[in-house]
Short mmCIF file of C-alpha atoms and ligand atoms in Angstrom, two decimals:
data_model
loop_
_atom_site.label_atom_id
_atom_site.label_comp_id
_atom_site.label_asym_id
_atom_site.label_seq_id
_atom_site.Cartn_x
_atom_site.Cartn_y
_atom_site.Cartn_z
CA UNK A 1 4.08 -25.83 3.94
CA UNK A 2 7.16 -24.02 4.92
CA UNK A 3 8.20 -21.72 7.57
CA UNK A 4 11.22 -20.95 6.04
CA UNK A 5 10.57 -19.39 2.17
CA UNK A 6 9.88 -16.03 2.53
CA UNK A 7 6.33 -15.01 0.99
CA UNK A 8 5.75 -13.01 -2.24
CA UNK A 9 2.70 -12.29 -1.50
CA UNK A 10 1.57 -8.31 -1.38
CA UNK A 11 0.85 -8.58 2.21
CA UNK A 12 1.61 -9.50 4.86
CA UNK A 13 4.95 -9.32 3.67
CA UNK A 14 8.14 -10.64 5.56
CA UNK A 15 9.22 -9.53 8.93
CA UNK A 16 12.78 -8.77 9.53
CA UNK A 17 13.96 -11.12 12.79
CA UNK A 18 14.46 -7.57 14.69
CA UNK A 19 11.41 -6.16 13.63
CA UNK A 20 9.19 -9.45 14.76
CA UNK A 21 11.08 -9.75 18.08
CA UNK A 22 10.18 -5.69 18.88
CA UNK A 23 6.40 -6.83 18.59
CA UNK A 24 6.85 -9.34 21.69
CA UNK A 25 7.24 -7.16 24.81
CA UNK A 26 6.10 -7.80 28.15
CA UNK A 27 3.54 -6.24 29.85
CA UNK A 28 3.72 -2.53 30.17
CA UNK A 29 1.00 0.66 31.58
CA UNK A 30 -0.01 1.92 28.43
CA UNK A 31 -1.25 5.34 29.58
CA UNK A 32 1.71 5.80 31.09
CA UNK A 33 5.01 8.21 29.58
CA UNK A 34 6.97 4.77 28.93
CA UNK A 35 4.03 4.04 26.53
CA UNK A 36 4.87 8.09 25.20
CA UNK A 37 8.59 7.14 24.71
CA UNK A 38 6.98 4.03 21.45
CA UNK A 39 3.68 6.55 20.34
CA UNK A 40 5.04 9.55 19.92
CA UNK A 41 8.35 8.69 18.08
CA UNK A 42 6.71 6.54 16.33
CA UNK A 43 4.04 8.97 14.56
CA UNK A 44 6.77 11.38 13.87
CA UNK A 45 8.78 8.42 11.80
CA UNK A 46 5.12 7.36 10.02
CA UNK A 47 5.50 11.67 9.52
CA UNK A 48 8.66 11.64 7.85
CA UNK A 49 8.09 8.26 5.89
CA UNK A 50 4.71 10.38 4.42
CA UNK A 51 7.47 13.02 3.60
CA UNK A 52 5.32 15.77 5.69
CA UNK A 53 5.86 18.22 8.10
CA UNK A 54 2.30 18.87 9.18
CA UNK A 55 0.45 15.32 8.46
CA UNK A 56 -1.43 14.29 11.88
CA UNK A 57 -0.84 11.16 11.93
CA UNK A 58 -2.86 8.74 13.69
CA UNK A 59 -2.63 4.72 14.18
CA UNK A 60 -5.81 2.68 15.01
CA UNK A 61 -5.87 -1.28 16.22
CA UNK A 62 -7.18 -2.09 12.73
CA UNK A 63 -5.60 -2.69 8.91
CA UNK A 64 -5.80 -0.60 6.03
CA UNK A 65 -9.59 -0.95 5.66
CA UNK A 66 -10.14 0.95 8.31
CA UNK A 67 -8.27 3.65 7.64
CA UNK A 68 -10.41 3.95 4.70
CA UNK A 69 -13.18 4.10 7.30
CA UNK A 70 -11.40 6.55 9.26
CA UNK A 71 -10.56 9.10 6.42
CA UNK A 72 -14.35 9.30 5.37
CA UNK A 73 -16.50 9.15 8.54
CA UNK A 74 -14.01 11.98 9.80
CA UNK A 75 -14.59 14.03 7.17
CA UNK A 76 -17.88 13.59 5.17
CA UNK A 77 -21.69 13.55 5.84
CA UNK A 78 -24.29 11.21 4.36
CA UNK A 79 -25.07 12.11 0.73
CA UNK A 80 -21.78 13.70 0.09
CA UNK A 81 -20.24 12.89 -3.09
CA UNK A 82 -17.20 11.60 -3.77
CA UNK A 83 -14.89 11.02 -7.28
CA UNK A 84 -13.39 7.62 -7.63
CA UNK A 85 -11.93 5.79 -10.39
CA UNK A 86 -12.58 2.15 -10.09
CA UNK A 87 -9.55 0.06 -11.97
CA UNK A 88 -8.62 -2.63 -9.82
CA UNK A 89 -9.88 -4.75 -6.72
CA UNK A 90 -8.57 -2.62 -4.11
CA UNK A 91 -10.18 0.83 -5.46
CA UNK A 92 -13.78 -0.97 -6.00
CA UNK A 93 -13.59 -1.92 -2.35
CA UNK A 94 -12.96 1.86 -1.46
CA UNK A 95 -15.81 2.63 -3.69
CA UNK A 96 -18.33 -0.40 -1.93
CA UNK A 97 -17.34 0.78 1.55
CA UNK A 98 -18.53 4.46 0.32
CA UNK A 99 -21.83 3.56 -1.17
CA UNK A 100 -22.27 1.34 2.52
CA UNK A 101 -21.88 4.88 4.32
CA UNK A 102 -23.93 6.44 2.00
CA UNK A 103 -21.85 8.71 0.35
CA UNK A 104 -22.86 9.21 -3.61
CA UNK A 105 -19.82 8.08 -5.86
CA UNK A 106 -18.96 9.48 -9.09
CA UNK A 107 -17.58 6.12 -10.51
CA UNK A 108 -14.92 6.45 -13.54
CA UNK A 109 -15.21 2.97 -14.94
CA UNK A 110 -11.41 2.47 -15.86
CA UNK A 111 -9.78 -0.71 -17.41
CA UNK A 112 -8.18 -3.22 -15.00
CA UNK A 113 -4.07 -2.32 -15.97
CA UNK A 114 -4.60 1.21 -16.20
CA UNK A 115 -3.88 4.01 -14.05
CA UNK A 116 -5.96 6.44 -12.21
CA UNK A 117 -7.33 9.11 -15.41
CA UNK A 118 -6.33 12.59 -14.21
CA UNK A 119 -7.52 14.14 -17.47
CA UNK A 120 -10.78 12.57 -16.52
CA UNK A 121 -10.60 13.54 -13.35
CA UNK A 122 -10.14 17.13 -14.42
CA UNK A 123 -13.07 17.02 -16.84
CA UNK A 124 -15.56 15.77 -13.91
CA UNK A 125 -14.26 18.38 -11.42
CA UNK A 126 -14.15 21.03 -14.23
CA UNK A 127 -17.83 20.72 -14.29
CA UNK A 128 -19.00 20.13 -11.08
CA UNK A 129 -19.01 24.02 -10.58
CA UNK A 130 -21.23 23.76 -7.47
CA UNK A 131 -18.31 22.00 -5.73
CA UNK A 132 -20.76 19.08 -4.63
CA UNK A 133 -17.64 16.90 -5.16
CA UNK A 134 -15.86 16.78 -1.42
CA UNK A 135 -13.35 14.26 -2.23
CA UNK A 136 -10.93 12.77 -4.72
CA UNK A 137 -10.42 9.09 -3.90
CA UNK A 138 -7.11 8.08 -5.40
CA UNK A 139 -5.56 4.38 -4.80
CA UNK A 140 -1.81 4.86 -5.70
CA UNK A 141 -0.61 1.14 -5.89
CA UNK A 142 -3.40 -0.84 -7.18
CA UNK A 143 -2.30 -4.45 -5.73
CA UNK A 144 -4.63 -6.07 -7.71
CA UNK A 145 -3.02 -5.32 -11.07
CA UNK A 146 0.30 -3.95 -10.30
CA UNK A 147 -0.45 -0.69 -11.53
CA UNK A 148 1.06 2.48 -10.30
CA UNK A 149 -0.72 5.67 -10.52
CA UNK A 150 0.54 9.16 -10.25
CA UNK A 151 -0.72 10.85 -7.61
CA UNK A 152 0.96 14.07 -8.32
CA UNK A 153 -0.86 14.36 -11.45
CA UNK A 154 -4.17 13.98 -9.78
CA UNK A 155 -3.52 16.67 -7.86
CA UNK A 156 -2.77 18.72 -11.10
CA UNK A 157 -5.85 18.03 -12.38
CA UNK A 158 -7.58 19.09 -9.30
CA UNK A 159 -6.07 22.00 -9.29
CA UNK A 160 -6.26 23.17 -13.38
CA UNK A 161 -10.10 22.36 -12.54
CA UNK A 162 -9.56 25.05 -9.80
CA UNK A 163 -11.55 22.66 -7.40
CA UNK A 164 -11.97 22.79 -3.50
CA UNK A 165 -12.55 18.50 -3.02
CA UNK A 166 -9.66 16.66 -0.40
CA UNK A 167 -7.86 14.50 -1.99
CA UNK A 168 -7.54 10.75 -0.25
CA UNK A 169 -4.79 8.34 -1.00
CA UNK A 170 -4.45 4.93 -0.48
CA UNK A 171 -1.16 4.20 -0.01
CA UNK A 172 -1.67 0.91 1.39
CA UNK A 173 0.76 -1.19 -0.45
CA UNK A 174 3.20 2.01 -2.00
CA UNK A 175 4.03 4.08 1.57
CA UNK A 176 7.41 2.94 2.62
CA UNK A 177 8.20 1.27 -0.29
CA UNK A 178 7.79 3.64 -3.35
CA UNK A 179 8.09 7.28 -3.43
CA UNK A 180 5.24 9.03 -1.78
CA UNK A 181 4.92 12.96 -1.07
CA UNK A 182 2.11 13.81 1.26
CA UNK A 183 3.04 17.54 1.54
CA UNK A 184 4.24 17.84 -2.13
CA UNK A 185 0.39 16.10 -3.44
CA UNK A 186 -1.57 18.26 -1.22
CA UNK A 187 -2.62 14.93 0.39
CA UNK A 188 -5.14 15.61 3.01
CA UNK A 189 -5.72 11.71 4.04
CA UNK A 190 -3.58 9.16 3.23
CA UNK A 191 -3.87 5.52 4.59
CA UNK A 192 -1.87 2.34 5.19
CA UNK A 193 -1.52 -0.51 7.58
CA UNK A 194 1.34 -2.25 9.28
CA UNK A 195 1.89 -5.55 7.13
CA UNK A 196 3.06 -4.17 3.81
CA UNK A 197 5.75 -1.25 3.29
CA UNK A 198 6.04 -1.81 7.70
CA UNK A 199 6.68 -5.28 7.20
CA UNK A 200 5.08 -6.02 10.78
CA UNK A 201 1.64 -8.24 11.26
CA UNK A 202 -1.49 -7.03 10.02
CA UNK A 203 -3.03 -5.39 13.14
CA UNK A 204 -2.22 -1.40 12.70
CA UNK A 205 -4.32 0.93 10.28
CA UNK A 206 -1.77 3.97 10.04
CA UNK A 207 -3.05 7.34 8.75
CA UNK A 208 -1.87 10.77 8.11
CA UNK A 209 -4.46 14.00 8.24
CA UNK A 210 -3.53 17.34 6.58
CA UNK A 211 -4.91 20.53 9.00
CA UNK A 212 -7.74 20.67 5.99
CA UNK A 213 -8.91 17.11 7.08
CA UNK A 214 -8.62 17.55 10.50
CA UNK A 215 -11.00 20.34 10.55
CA UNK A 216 -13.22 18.72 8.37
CA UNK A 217 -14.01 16.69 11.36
CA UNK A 218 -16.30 19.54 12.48
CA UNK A 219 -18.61 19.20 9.95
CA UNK A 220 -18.80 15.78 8.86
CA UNK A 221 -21.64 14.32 10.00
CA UNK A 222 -21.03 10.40 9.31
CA UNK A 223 -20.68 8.29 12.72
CA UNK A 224 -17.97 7.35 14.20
CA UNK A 225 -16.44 6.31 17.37
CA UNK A 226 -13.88 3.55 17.43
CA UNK A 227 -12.11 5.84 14.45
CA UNK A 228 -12.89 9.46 15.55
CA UNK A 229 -9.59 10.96 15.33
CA UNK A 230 -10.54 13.33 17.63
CA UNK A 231 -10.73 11.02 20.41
CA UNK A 232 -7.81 9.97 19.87
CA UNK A 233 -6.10 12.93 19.79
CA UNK A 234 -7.05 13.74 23.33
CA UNK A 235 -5.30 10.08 23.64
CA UNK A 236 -2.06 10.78 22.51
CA UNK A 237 -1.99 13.83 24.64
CA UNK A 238 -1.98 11.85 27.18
CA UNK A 239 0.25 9.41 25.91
CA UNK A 240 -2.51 6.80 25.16
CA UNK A 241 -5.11 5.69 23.08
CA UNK A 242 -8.65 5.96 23.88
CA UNK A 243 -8.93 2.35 24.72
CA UNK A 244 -5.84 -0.40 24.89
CA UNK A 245 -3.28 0.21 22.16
CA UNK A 246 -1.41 -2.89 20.92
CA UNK A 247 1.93 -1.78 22.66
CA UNK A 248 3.80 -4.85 20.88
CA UNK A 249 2.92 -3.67 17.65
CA UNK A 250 3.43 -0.02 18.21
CA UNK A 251 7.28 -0.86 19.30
CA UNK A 252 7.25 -2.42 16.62
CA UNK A 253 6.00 0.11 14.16
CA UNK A 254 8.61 2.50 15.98
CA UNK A 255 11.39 -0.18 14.86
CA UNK A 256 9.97 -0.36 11.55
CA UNK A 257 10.49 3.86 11.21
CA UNK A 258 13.95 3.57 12.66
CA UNK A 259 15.12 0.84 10.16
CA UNK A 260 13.58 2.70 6.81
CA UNK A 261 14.48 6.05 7.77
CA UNK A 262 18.39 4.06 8.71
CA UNK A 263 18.56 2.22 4.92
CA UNK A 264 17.34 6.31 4.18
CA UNK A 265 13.99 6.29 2.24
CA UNK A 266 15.81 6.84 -1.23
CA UNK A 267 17.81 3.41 -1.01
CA UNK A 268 14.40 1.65 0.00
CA UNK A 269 12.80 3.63 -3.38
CA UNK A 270 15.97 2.31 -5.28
CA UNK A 271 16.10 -0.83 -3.80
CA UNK A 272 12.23 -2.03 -4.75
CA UNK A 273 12.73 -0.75 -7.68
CA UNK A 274 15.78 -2.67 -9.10
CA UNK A 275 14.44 -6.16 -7.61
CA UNK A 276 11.25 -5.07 -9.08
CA UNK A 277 13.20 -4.64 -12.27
CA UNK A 278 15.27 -8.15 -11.79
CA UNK A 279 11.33 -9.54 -11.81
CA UNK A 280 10.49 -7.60 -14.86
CA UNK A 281 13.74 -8.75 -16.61
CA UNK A 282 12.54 -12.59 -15.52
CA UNK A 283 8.62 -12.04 -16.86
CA UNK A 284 10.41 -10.85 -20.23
CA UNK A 285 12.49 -13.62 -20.52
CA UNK A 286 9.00 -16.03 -20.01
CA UNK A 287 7.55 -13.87 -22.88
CA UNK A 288 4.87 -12.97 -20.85
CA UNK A 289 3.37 -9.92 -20.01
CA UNK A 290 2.20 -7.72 -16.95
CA UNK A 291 -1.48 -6.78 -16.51
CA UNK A 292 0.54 -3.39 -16.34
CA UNK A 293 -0.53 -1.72 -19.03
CA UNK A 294 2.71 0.27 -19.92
CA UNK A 295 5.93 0.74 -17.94
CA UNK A 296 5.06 4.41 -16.18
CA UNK A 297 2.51 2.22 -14.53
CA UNK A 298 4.89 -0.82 -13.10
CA UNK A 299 4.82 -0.81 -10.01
CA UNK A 300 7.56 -1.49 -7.74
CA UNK A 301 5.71 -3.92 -4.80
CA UNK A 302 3.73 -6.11 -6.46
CA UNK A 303 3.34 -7.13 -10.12
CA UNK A 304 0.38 -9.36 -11.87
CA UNK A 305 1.31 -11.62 -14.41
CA UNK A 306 -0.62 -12.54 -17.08
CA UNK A 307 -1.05 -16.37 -18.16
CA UNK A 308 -1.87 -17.69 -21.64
CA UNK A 309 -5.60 -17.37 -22.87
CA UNK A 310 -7.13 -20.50 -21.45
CA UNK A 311 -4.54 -21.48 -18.34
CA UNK A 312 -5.29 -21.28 -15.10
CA UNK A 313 -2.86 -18.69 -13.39
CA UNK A 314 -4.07 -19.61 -9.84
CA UNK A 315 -2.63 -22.91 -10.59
CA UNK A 316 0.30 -21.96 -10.12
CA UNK A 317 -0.14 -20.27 -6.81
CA UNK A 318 -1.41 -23.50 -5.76
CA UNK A 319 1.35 -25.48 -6.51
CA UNK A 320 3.62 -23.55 -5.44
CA UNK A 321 1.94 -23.63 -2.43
CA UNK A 322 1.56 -26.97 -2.16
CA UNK A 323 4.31 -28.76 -4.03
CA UNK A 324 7.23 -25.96 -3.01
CA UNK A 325 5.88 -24.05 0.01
CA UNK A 326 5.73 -20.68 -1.32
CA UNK A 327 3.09 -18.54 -1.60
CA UNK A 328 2.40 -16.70 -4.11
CA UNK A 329 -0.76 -14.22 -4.83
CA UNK A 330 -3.40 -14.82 -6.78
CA UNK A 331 -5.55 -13.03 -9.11
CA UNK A 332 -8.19 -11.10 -7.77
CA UNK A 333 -11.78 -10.17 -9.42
CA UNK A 334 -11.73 -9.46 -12.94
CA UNK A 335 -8.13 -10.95 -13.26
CA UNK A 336 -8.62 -14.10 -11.26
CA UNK A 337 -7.33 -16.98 -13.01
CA UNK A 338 -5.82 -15.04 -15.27
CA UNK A 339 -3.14 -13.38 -13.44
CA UNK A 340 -1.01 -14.70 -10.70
CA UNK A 341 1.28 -11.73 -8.44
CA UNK A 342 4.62 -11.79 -7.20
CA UNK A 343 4.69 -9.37 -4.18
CA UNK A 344 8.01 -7.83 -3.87
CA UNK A 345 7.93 -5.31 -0.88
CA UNK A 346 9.07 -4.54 2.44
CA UNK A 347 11.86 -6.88 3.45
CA UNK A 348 13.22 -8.32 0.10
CA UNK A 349 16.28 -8.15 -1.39
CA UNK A 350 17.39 -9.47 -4.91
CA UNK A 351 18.65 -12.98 -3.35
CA UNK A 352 15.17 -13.60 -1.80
CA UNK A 353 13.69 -12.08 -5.36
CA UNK A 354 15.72 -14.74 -7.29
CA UNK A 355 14.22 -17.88 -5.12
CA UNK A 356 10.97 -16.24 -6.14
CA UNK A 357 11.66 -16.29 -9.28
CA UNK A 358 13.51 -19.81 -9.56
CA UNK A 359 9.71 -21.39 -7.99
CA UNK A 360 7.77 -19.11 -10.44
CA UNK A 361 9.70 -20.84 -13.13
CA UNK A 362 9.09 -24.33 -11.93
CA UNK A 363 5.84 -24.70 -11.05
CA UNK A 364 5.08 -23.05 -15.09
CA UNK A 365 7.23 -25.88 -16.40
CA UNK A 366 5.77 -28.26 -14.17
CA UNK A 367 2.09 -27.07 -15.24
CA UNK A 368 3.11 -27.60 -18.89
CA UNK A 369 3.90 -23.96 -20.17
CA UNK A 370 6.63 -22.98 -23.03
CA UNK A 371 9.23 -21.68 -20.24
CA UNK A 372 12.76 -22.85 -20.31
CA UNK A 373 13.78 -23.53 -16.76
CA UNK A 374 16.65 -20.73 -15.31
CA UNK A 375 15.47 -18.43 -18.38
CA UNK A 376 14.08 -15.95 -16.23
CA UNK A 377 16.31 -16.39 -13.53
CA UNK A 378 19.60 -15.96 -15.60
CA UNK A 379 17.95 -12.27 -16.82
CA UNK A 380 17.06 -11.78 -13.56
CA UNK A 381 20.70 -12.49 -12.39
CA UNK A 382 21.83 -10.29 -15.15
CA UNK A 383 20.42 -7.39 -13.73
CA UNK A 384 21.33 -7.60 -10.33
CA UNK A 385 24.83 -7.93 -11.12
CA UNK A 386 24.62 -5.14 -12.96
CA UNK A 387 22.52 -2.73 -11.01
CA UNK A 388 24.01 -3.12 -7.26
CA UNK A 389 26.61 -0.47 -7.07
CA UNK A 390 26.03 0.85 -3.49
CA UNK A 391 27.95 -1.37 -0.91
CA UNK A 392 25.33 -3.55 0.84
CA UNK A 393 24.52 -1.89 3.96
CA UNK A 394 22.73 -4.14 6.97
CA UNK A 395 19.85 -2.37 8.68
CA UNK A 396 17.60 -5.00 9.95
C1 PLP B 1 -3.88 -4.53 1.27
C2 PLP B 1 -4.56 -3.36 0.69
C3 PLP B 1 -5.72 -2.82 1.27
C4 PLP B 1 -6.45 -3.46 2.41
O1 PLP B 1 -5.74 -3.42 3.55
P1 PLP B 1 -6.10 -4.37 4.78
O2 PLP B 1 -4.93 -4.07 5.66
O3 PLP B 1 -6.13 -5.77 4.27
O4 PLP B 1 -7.39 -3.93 5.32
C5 PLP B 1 -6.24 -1.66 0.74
N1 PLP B 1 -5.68 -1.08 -0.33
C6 PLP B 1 -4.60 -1.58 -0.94
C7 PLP B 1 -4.04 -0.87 -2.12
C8 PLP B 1 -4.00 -2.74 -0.45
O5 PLP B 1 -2.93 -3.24 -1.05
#
């Protein structure tokens, strides 16, 4: 046990010393203007993070899950239907929490390791000529594989099919981290929480609504109070929620805006991506292989490594756990035991990455596998030196 390593898991991921120290604040009125001065400033960063100009964006006391809730009991009535590809742990949880509220999913059954199938997708949609399809569920980072999907094809496919549905993302582990265009997608709900791309505790389930959404709230007939956006609308206008906000966390999140929108969202994109790449250089030099199907589909927060037929991967997360004091993540449904995941977002940087690495590397060797100790972390090295050319600049 260590309070010192930093974590690779996918979440919660590390908290910047600033960051963690914005979340401990005394005592303030939170339906007062000084609570204004945090909310409001920091919706309009979530805003810009999104990439929108017209997202509503709203933050519950909750995590990711229940934005989920919040984007369909805002929006859909019992018996609706709803498209969703299931390829990973994260998008069959989406799909579970439908089927609990009712809703009738159109499952794609699609291979752990692959990405979302558009030209599926556009098939399905294609048909459906009676528009009984509402919504598109779409998870863009599956965390339990590593996979990346493309969101903007998605909405491509929605729109060759000419079809009407929202389209809901779950950005949960991509938003502030990887590229993500709420405005440019036609997004109309996409969801995250506070301890991944925000790098703040878990606590915070952070959404944006397009107009489309919004108004769907007139119709949709699922119930809701705690997450009725509407509600907490009439908060906000009154610089509140509609019960107590966590104020601590909120300054935080506003912290969390300021420093990505400082480091300037493309060096954040570039920056996961080349220690994601430094991590990809490593799993090459092991000779093993992502549960990544193909490179478009890497993704740039988390990947799953795959272990030899007949290891244990979670055996490594253990001992590295328990033997090292770092944690790892470890595979999840389908791929349990046979992947383990590095989780490379939020506050990393390629020295932290290379510690991750160097661990990785041991506890394989020490658990008897064909890896030659520093091989991965001398590729790793490699490509770091190689690939920083922008003077380091400190944000947080
Ligand atoms: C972490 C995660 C979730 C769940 O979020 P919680 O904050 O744990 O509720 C959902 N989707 C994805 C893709 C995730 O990575």
């Amino acid at each position: 046990m260590s309070f010192q390593n930093p974590v690779f898991i996918p979440g919660p991921t590390n908290m910047p010393e600033a960051i963690r120290k914005a979340c401990d604040m005394p005592t303030i009125d939170h339906r007062s203007p000084l609570f204004g001065q945090i909310l409001h400033p920091a919706r309009a960063g979530v805003q810009e993070i999104l990439k929108s100009e017209t997202a509503e964006v709203f933050i519950f006391p909750s995590t990711g899950t229940g934005g989920w809730e919040t984007a369909l009991t805002n929006t859909l009535s019992a018996g609706d239907t709803v498209l969703a590809a299931r390829n990973g742990m994260f998008s069959h949880r989406w799909i579970d929490m439908c089927q609990r509220h009712g809703l009738n999913v159109e499952i794609v059954e699609t291979p752990w390791g692959h990405g979302l199938p558009a030209d599926r997708y556009e098939e399905i949609l294609a048909a459906d000529k009676g528009h009984k399809i509402k919504a598109v569920l779409a998870t863009h980072n599956e965390t339990a594989t590593g996979v990346k999907s493309d969101i903007a094809a998605v909405r491509r496919a929605m729109d060759a099919a000419g079809h009407p549905a929202m389209l809901f993302v779950d950005g949960v582990s991509s938003i502030g981290s990887m590229d993500f265009r709420f405005d440019e997608w036609g997004v109309d709900v996409a969801v995250t929480g506070s301890q991944k791309g925000f790098m703040l505790p878990a606590g915070l389930a952070i959404v944006g609504f397009s107009q489309r959404a919004v108004d769907a709230t007139k119709t949709a007939g699922l119930p809701r109070t705690f997450f009725d956006i509407n509600d907490m609308t009439k908060g906000y206008n009154a610089n509140a929620f509609p019960y107590t906000p966590p104020v601590g966390l909120m300054n935080g999140l506003l912290l969390a805006t300021e420093t990505l929108l400082k480091e300037g969202l493309d060096n954040v994109f570039a920056r996961h991506t080349r220690i994601a790449s430094g991590i990809r250089a490593a799993i090459h030099a092991w000779d093993l292989e992502l549960c990544a199907a193909s490179p478009d589909l890497y993704s740039d927060t988390v990947s799953a490594i795959k272990t030899p037929e007949g290891f244990n991967a979670t055996d490594i997360v253990s001992l590295a756990a328990e033997k090292y004091g770092v944690a790892f993540g470890t595979g999840l449904g389908e791929v349990a035991g046979k992947v383990f995941r590095i989780g490379h977002l939020g506050s990393m940087t390629d020295v932290m990455a290379l510690s991750g690495i160097a661990t990785a590397e041991m506890c394989m060797v020490d658990l008897g596998l064909d890896i030659k100790l520093g091989s991965g972390v001398a590729a790793a090295q490699e490509y770091y030196r190689g690939s920083i050319s922008v003077p380091l600049k400190v944000v947080a």
